[in-house]
Short mmCIF file of C-alpha atoms in Angstrom, two decimals:
data_model
loop_
_atom_site.label_atom_id
_atom_site.label_comp_id
_atom_site.label_asym_id
_atom_site.label_seq_id
_atom_site.Cartn_x
_atom_site.Cartn_y
_atom_site.Cartn_z
CA MET A 1 8.40 -40.30 67.84
CA VAL A 2 11.86 -39.24 69.26
CA ILE A 3 14.39 -39.39 66.36
CA LYS A 4 18.00 -39.85 67.57
CA SER A 5 20.19 -37.81 65.34
CA ASN A 6 23.34 -39.26 66.73
CA SER A 7 22.32 -42.95 65.85
CA LEU A 8 21.26 -41.92 62.45
CA ALA A 9 24.64 -40.09 61.88
CA SER A 10 26.55 -43.19 62.82
CA VAL A 11 24.58 -45.42 60.51
CA ALA A 12 24.37 -42.81 57.53
CA GLY A 13 28.10 -42.17 57.72
CA THR A 14 28.86 -45.90 57.69
CA GLU A 15 26.61 -46.49 54.78
CA LEU A 16 27.56 -43.77 52.74
CA ARG A 17 31.38 -44.62 53.11
CA ARG A 18 30.42 -48.15 51.99
CA LEU A 19 28.35 -46.95 49.05
CA LEU A 20 31.12 -44.79 47.77
CA GLU A 21 33.52 -47.58 47.83
CA ILE A 22 31.30 -49.51 45.34
CA SER A 23 31.46 -48.42 41.75
CA SER A 24 28.00 -48.34 40.24
CA VAL A 25 28.40 -46.71 36.80
CA SER A 26 25.24 -46.93 34.84
CA GLY A 27 25.00 -50.41 33.25
CA ASP A 28 26.86 -52.05 35.94
CA GLU A 29 24.86 -51.88 39.13
CA THR A 30 25.04 -55.48 40.22
CA GLU A 31 27.33 -54.93 43.05
CA ILE A 32 25.59 -52.11 44.69
CA LEU A 33 22.26 -53.87 44.41
CA ALA A 34 23.71 -57.04 45.97
CA TYR A 35 24.82 -54.95 48.98
CA LEU A 36 21.62 -53.06 49.20
CA GLU A 37 19.68 -56.31 49.06
CA LYS A 38 21.82 -58.02 51.89
CA ARG A 39 21.49 -54.78 54.11
CA CYS A 40 17.68 -54.62 53.78
CA ARG A 41 17.24 -58.41 54.48
CA GLU A 42 19.40 -58.01 57.55
CA MET A 43 16.79 -55.45 58.70
CA GLY A 44 14.08 -58.02 58.15
CA PHE A 45 12.66 -56.81 54.92
CA ARG A 46 11.34 -59.05 52.11
CA THR A 47 12.97 -58.34 48.64
CA GLU A 48 12.14 -58.99 45.12
CA HIS A 49 13.88 -58.40 41.75
CA GLN A 50 12.05 -56.55 39.10
CA GLU A 51 13.45 -57.39 35.71
CA VAL A 52 14.43 -54.34 33.59
CA ILE A 53 16.45 -55.54 30.60
CA GLY A 54 18.81 -58.46 30.30
CA VAL A 55 20.50 -59.24 33.69
CA ARG A 56 19.53 -55.72 35.08
CA TYR A 57 16.73 -55.47 37.73
CA ASN A 58 15.20 -53.00 40.20
CA LEU A 59 15.40 -54.10 43.66
CA LEU A 60 11.97 -53.85 45.29
CA VAL A 61 12.02 -53.88 49.22
CA ASN A 62 8.63 -54.71 50.87
CA PRO A 63 7.09 -55.31 47.32
CA LEU A 64 3.42 -54.55 47.41
CA PRO A 65 0.57 -54.54 44.59
CA GLU A 66 -0.24 -50.71 44.11
CA PRO A 67 1.48 -49.48 47.22
CA GLY A 68 0.16 -46.36 48.87
CA LEU A 69 3.64 -44.80 48.70
CA ILE A 70 6.91 -45.71 46.79
CA ILE A 71 10.19 -44.24 47.93
CA THR A 72 12.65 -44.69 45.25
CA VAL A 73 16.31 -43.92 44.63
CA HIS A 74 18.47 -44.84 41.60
CA THR A 75 21.58 -46.90 42.05
CA ASP A 76 23.63 -45.96 39.05
CA THR A 77 26.00 -43.17 38.58
CA VAL A 78 27.85 -41.46 35.69
CA PRO A 79 31.52 -42.43 35.13
CA ASP A 80 34.30 -41.28 37.36
CA GLU A 81 35.86 -39.37 34.55
CA ILE A 82 33.93 -36.50 32.74
CA ASN A 83 35.46 -33.61 30.87
CA GLY A 84 38.94 -35.18 31.20
CA SER A 85 38.82 -34.83 35.00
CA THR A 86 38.63 -37.89 37.53
CA CYS A 87 36.19 -37.33 40.49
CA ARG A 88 37.84 -36.76 43.74
CA TYR A 89 37.53 -39.53 46.40
CA GLU A 90 38.00 -38.28 50.02
CA ILE A 91 36.49 -37.82 53.48
CA ASP A 92 37.26 -34.47 54.90
CA GLY A 93 35.64 -34.14 58.23
CA GLU A 94 31.93 -34.42 57.60
CA ARG A 95 32.25 -33.87 53.95
CA PHE A 96 32.06 -36.99 51.70
CA TYR A 97 33.70 -36.56 48.16
CA GLY A 98 33.22 -39.16 45.45
CA ARG A 99 31.37 -40.09 42.27
CA GLY A 100 27.74 -40.22 43.29
CA ALA A 101 28.12 -38.69 46.80
CA ALA A 102 25.40 -36.06 45.89
CA ASP A 103 23.80 -38.02 42.92
CA VAL A 104 22.63 -39.91 44.86
CA LYS A 105 24.34 -42.07 47.35
CA GLY A 106 23.99 -39.47 50.21
CA GLY A 107 20.20 -39.79 49.71
CA THR A 108 20.54 -43.68 49.62
CA ALA A 109 22.53 -43.68 52.85
CA ALA A 110 19.75 -41.27 54.52
CA LEU A 111 17.17 -43.85 53.52
CA LEU A 112 19.07 -46.79 54.75
CA ALA A 113 19.76 -44.99 58.03
CA ALA A 114 16.01 -44.09 58.34
CA MET A 115 14.98 -47.81 57.66
CA ASP A 116 17.43 -49.07 60.13
CA GLU A 117 16.24 -46.51 62.74
CA LEU A 118 12.59 -47.45 62.32
CA PHE A 119 12.53 -51.21 61.51
CA HIS A 120 15.71 -52.87 62.96
CA HIS A 121 15.20 -51.19 66.29
CA SER A 122 11.73 -50.69 67.08
CA TYR A 123 8.97 -49.57 64.64
CA MET A 124 8.29 -52.86 62.72
CA LYS A 125 8.04 -54.84 65.96
CA ASP A 126 5.43 -52.49 67.36
CA SER A 127 3.49 -51.24 64.26
CA GLY A 128 4.03 -53.65 61.51
CA MET A 129 4.96 -52.99 58.00
CA PRO A 130 3.75 -49.66 56.39
CA PRO A 131 2.05 -49.29 53.02
CA ILE A 132 5.41 -48.52 51.46
CA THR A 133 7.44 -50.25 48.64
CA PHE A 134 11.15 -49.15 48.61
CA ALA A 135 12.68 -49.24 45.08
CA PHE A 136 16.33 -49.08 44.26
CA THR A 137 16.23 -48.68 40.43
CA VAL A 138 18.78 -48.89 37.55
CA ASP A 139 19.44 -46.93 34.42
CA GLU A 140 18.35 -43.49 35.52
CA GLU A 141 21.57 -42.09 34.24
CA ARG A 142 21.07 -43.30 30.85
CA GLU A 143 17.49 -43.95 29.48
CA GLY A 144 15.42 -44.39 32.62
CA ARG A 145 14.19 -47.95 31.74
CA GLY A 146 14.30 -48.84 35.56
CA SER A 147 11.68 -46.22 36.31
CA GLU A 148 9.67 -47.29 33.30
CA GLU A 149 9.13 -50.79 34.92
CA LEU A 150 8.83 -49.43 38.39
CA ALA A 151 5.83 -47.33 37.16
CA ARG A 152 4.07 -50.48 36.31
CA LEU A 153 3.54 -51.08 40.12
CA GLY A 154 0.77 -48.37 39.98
CA GLY A 155 1.74 -46.66 43.33
CA HIS A 156 -0.55 -43.86 44.35
CA ALA A 157 2.24 -41.45 45.39
CA ALA A 158 6.03 -41.38 45.30
CA VAL A 159 9.08 -39.72 46.73
CA VAL A 160 12.01 -39.74 44.39
CA ILE A 161 15.28 -39.24 46.13
CA GLU A 162 17.58 -36.85 44.38
CA PRO A 163 19.86 -34.00 45.33
CA THR A 164 17.53 -31.00 45.91
CA ASP A 165 19.44 -29.31 48.98
CA LEU A 166 16.47 -30.66 50.95
CA LYS A 167 13.90 -28.63 48.97
CA ILE A 168 10.60 -30.38 48.39
CA CYS A 169 10.38 -30.36 44.68
CA THR A 170 6.91 -30.48 43.18
CA ALA A 171 8.09 -29.44 39.87
CA GLN A 172 10.66 -30.62 37.30
CA SER A 173 12.15 -28.81 34.31
CA GLY A 174 12.20 -30.66 30.99
CA SER A 175 14.63 -30.31 28.27
CA VAL A 176 15.07 -30.64 24.41
CA ILE A 177 18.45 -31.47 23.02
CA MET A 178 19.66 -30.29 19.64
CA GLN A 179 22.53 -31.46 17.48
CA LEU A 180 23.66 -28.65 15.35
CA ARG A 181 26.13 -28.32 12.47
CA VAL A 182 27.12 -24.79 11.11
CA TYR A 183 29.11 -24.71 7.81
CA GLY A 184 31.50 -22.11 6.73
CA ARG A 185 34.27 -21.80 4.01
CA SER A 186 37.74 -22.79 4.61
CA ALA A 187 40.88 -20.82 3.96
CA HIS A 188 44.55 -20.41 4.97
CA GLY A 189 44.53 -18.93 8.52
CA GLY A 190 46.83 -16.12 7.54
CA GLU A 191 44.25 -15.19 4.98
CA PHE A 192 41.05 -15.53 7.30
CA GLU A 193 39.24 -12.66 5.55
CA SER A 194 38.96 -14.94 2.45
CA GLY A 195 37.08 -17.61 4.44
CA TYR A 196 33.92 -17.95 6.24
CA ASN A 197 34.57 -18.98 9.82
CA ALA A 198 31.95 -21.57 10.88
CA ALA A 199 32.80 -21.14 14.52
CA LEU A 200 32.19 -17.39 14.40
CA ARG A 201 28.91 -18.13 12.56
CA ALA A 202 27.88 -20.58 15.35
CA MET A 203 28.69 -17.75 17.98
CA ASP A 204 26.58 -15.11 16.19
CA MET A 205 23.69 -17.72 16.18
CA LEU A 206 24.22 -18.45 19.97
CA GLU A 207 24.00 -14.79 20.70
CA LYS A 208 20.67 -14.59 19.01
CA ILE A 209 19.42 -17.72 20.61
CA ASP A 210 20.35 -16.26 24.00
CA ARG A 211 17.93 -13.40 23.34
CA LEU A 212 14.91 -15.67 22.48
CA PRO A 213 11.92 -14.61 24.61
CA VAL A 214 10.99 -18.26 25.36
CA LEU A 215 14.43 -18.71 26.89
CA ASN A 216 14.16 -15.77 29.10
CA ARG A 217 10.89 -16.60 30.84
CA ARG A 218 10.69 -17.25 34.55
CA HIS A 219 8.67 -19.83 36.62
CA ARG A 220 7.88 -19.32 40.20
CA LEU A 221 9.60 -22.58 41.48
CA ALA A 222 12.04 -23.36 38.60
CA GLY A 223 13.38 -19.88 37.80
CA HIS A 224 14.58 -18.92 34.39
CA GLY A 225 14.78 -20.69 31.23
CA GLY A 226 17.92 -20.90 28.94
CA TYR A 227 20.25 -23.52 27.54
CA ASN A 228 23.66 -25.35 28.18
CA LEU A 229 26.11 -25.39 25.29
CA GLN A 230 27.01 -28.94 26.23
CA MET A 231 29.62 -29.59 23.36
CA ILE A 232 31.23 -27.54 20.64
CA ASN A 233 33.98 -28.76 18.17
CA ALA A 234 35.54 -26.77 15.27
CA GLY A 235 38.66 -26.22 13.58
CA SER A 236 42.03 -27.91 14.03
CA ARG A 237 45.63 -27.06 15.28
CA GLU A 238 46.55 -26.37 11.75
CA MET A 239 46.42 -22.84 10.45
CA ALA A 240 43.12 -22.75 8.65
CA VAL A 241 39.64 -21.18 8.98
CA PRO A 242 37.20 -23.60 10.58
CA ARG A 243 34.94 -25.07 7.74
CA GLN A 244 32.57 -26.72 10.10
CA CYS A 245 31.33 -26.29 13.78
CA ASP A 246 29.44 -28.93 15.67
CA LEU A 247 27.45 -28.10 18.68
CA LEU A 248 25.26 -29.98 21.17
CA LEU A 249 22.60 -27.68 22.83
CA ASP A 250 20.40 -28.69 25.88
CA PHE A 251 17.49 -26.21 26.14
CA ARG A 252 15.52 -26.03 29.49
CA VAL A 253 11.69 -26.38 29.31
CA LEU A 254 9.93 -24.80 32.22
CA PRO A 255 7.08 -26.54 34.04
CA ASP A 256 4.53 -24.39 32.50
CA GLU A 257 5.84 -24.71 28.95
CA GLU A 258 5.61 -27.43 26.32
CA PRO A 259 8.87 -28.66 24.54
CA ALA A 260 7.38 -27.47 21.21
CA ASP A 261 7.25 -23.96 22.47
CA VAL A 262 11.09 -24.03 22.69
CA GLN A 263 11.70 -26.16 19.79
CA THR A 264 9.52 -23.93 17.47
CA ALA A 265 11.40 -20.65 18.56
CA VAL A 266 14.70 -22.03 18.01
CA ASP A 267 13.65 -23.65 14.69
CA ASN A 268 12.42 -20.41 13.39
CA LEU A 269 15.67 -18.64 14.29
CA ILE A 270 17.92 -21.42 12.83
CA ASN A 271 15.90 -21.59 9.62
CA LYS A 272 17.02 -17.95 8.83
CA TYR A 273 20.58 -19.15 8.26
CA ASP A 274 21.98 -20.84 5.34
CA GLY A 275 24.45 -23.66 5.63
CA VAL A 276 23.20 -25.20 8.87
CA ASP A 277 21.92 -28.71 9.63
CA SER A 278 19.96 -29.47 12.87
CA LYS A 279 18.40 -32.39 14.42
CA TRP A 280 16.29 -32.76 17.62
CA LEU A 281 17.87 -35.80 19.57
CA GLU A 282 15.83 -35.93 22.80
CA VAL A 283 12.62 -34.40 23.98
CA SER A 284 11.66 -34.51 27.71
CA GLY A 285 8.76 -32.72 29.11
CA ALA A 286 8.45 -30.84 32.22
CA TYR A 287 5.94 -31.46 34.95
CA GLN A 288 4.36 -29.97 38.06
CA ILE A 289 2.14 -31.50 40.70
CA SER A 290 -0.38 -29.61 42.87
CA GLU A 291 1.07 -28.29 46.06
CA THR A 292 -2.19 -29.43 47.69
CA GLU A 293 -1.45 -33.14 46.77
CA PRO A 294 -1.66 -35.33 49.84
CA ILE A 295 2.03 -36.42 49.32
CA VAL A 296 3.20 -32.84 49.42
CA ASN A 297 1.13 -32.00 52.47
CA LEU A 298 2.42 -35.05 54.24
CA MET A 299 6.03 -34.38 53.17
CA GLN A 300 5.79 -30.78 54.50
CA SER A 301 4.45 -31.89 57.91
CA CYS A 302 7.01 -34.62 58.25
CA TYR A 303 9.86 -32.13 57.47
CA LYS A 304 8.50 -29.77 60.14
CA GLU A 305 8.22 -32.39 62.73
CA ALA A 306 11.57 -33.88 62.04
CA LEU A 307 13.63 -30.65 61.71
CA HIS A 308 11.59 -27.91 63.48
CA GLU A 309 11.73 -25.67 60.50
CA GLU A 310 9.54 -24.67 57.55
CA PRO A 311 10.44 -26.56 54.28
CA CYS A 312 11.00 -24.86 50.99
CA LEU A 313 9.23 -25.93 47.87
CA GLY A 314 11.22 -25.89 44.64
CA ALA A 315 11.92 -27.43 41.23
CA ILE A 316 14.66 -29.70 40.05
CA HIS A 317 16.41 -28.82 36.84
CA SER A 318 17.22 -32.25 35.58
CA TRP A 319 15.33 -35.35 34.25
CA THR A 320 14.62 -37.79 37.13
CA ASP A 321 12.60 -41.07 37.50
CA ALA A 322 9.83 -38.88 38.80
CA GLU A 323 8.86 -38.22 35.16
CA ASN A 324 7.92 -41.83 34.42
CA LEU A 325 6.08 -42.28 37.54
CA ASN A 326 4.18 -39.10 37.10
CA ASN A 327 3.32 -40.08 33.43
CA ALA A 328 1.92 -43.36 34.71
CA GLY A 329 -0.33 -41.60 37.29
CA THR A 330 1.82 -41.88 40.40
CA LYS A 331 1.94 -38.46 42.02
CA SER A 332 5.71 -37.78 42.63
CA LEU A 333 7.80 -35.27 44.38
CA VAL A 334 11.58 -35.01 44.45
CA PHE A 335 13.64 -34.56 47.64
CA GLY A 336 17.06 -35.28 49.00
CA PRO A 337 20.32 -34.09 50.52
CA GLY A 338 23.17 -32.71 48.33
CA ASN A 339 23.44 -30.15 45.54
CA LEU A 340 22.65 -30.93 41.98
CA ALA A 341 25.09 -28.37 40.63
CA LEU A 342 27.98 -30.40 42.08
CA SER A 343 26.75 -33.73 40.63
CA HIS A 344 28.70 -34.95 37.54
CA THR A 345 31.76 -32.87 38.48
CA GLU A 346 35.26 -33.79 39.73
CA GLU A 347 34.41 -32.13 43.14
CA GLU A 348 31.17 -33.82 43.76
CA TYR A 349 30.27 -34.18 47.45
CA VAL A 350 27.65 -34.25 50.18
CA ASP A 351 27.87 -33.15 53.74
CA LEU A 352 26.93 -35.74 56.45
CA PRO A 353 24.87 -33.30 58.49
CA GLU A 354 22.54 -32.77 55.54
CA VAL A 355 22.39 -36.48 54.91
CA VAL A 356 21.22 -36.86 58.57
CA LYS A 357 18.52 -34.17 58.18
CA ALA A 358 17.24 -36.07 55.27
CA ALA A 359 17.27 -39.34 57.32
CA GLN A 360 15.26 -37.60 59.97
CA VAL A 361 12.56 -36.52 57.41
CA PHE A 362 12.58 -40.07 55.97
CA THR A 363 12.01 -41.56 59.32
CA SER A 364 9.03 -39.35 60.10
CA LEU A 365 7.66 -40.08 56.47
CA ILE A 366 7.97 -43.83 56.91
CA SER A 367 6.42 -43.82 60.29
CA ARG A 368 3.48 -41.54 59.22
CA SER A 369 2.92 -43.06 55.78
CA HIS A 370 -0.39 -44.69 56.86
CA GLN A 371 -1.63 -40.97 57.10
CA LEU A 372 -1.36 -40.73 53.48
CA LYS A 373 -4.83 -40.06 52.02
CA GLN A 374 -5.32 -41.53 48.63
#
């Protein structure tokens, strides 16, 4: 099949621009779902709403019982403002800035362009509908309830669209999140020696956490372990020694580790300190599928066919809808345009040429989905 990148670029650029104009902060996906349903129906697809919670629903396109392949992308984004900075909205040449540009409206635009290329123009007329259900989910940025419902379809395999720099991710890091409160003793700031600075105690603890062997391991695809100090709060503008320091720590779990491996090591260290309260808030396991899974083999072949280059395997360092699907028995990989590190920032962007490359891969994947051995 000849894939025309110029036509894909035109459709992908138009779709990406329109998607970025639609606010879809998690919990309010109604407008973007309505737009996606309209576009899919214009291409001749049958659609269905899968109830999630309240008025929120997943949009299923070409809904099938136990589909051979699910291609899914979440519709919700984080808020425009994070850390006191508002996300930039601008198109600079072929670079599209905006909330969700990388996570994951660039991937959504790529999928729409591939669907348009194949079905609106030729493929559906000649070959009929492939054994694929396309799913546009809600709530990925909050509690993942959309993919919990989607997993009930019982698909054999899935491609979950997320920003992976076009790496085919067969592994996903997990995380465990701890809320930590460190106590000290207050004193006048001019007599700081008389106090016991809670913030300095916390810093000492973090230095020791940094050196824990479990956080310094490496995985072939996922790289190194570690943690993100997501929040810290101590003291005031008044001249006083901080009596209390509150922290939120997000620890990475590598695909060959269990969350308990990290939790036990951190707990053992913290328990050596007096005047500390800790609580584990969230636990999310890592996963890895075999690189010989049929969906991995097909995805690699489609990548080579579409882009005439060898694909790279990798791992994504964030929770995705793939976890819920894998837990339900649907072998899932993660793939898409954009850079995860730019996501959730004020400078989030995606480059159109990368979106077009993803569209070329999706076009090949959809057209060859009947080759997926189950």
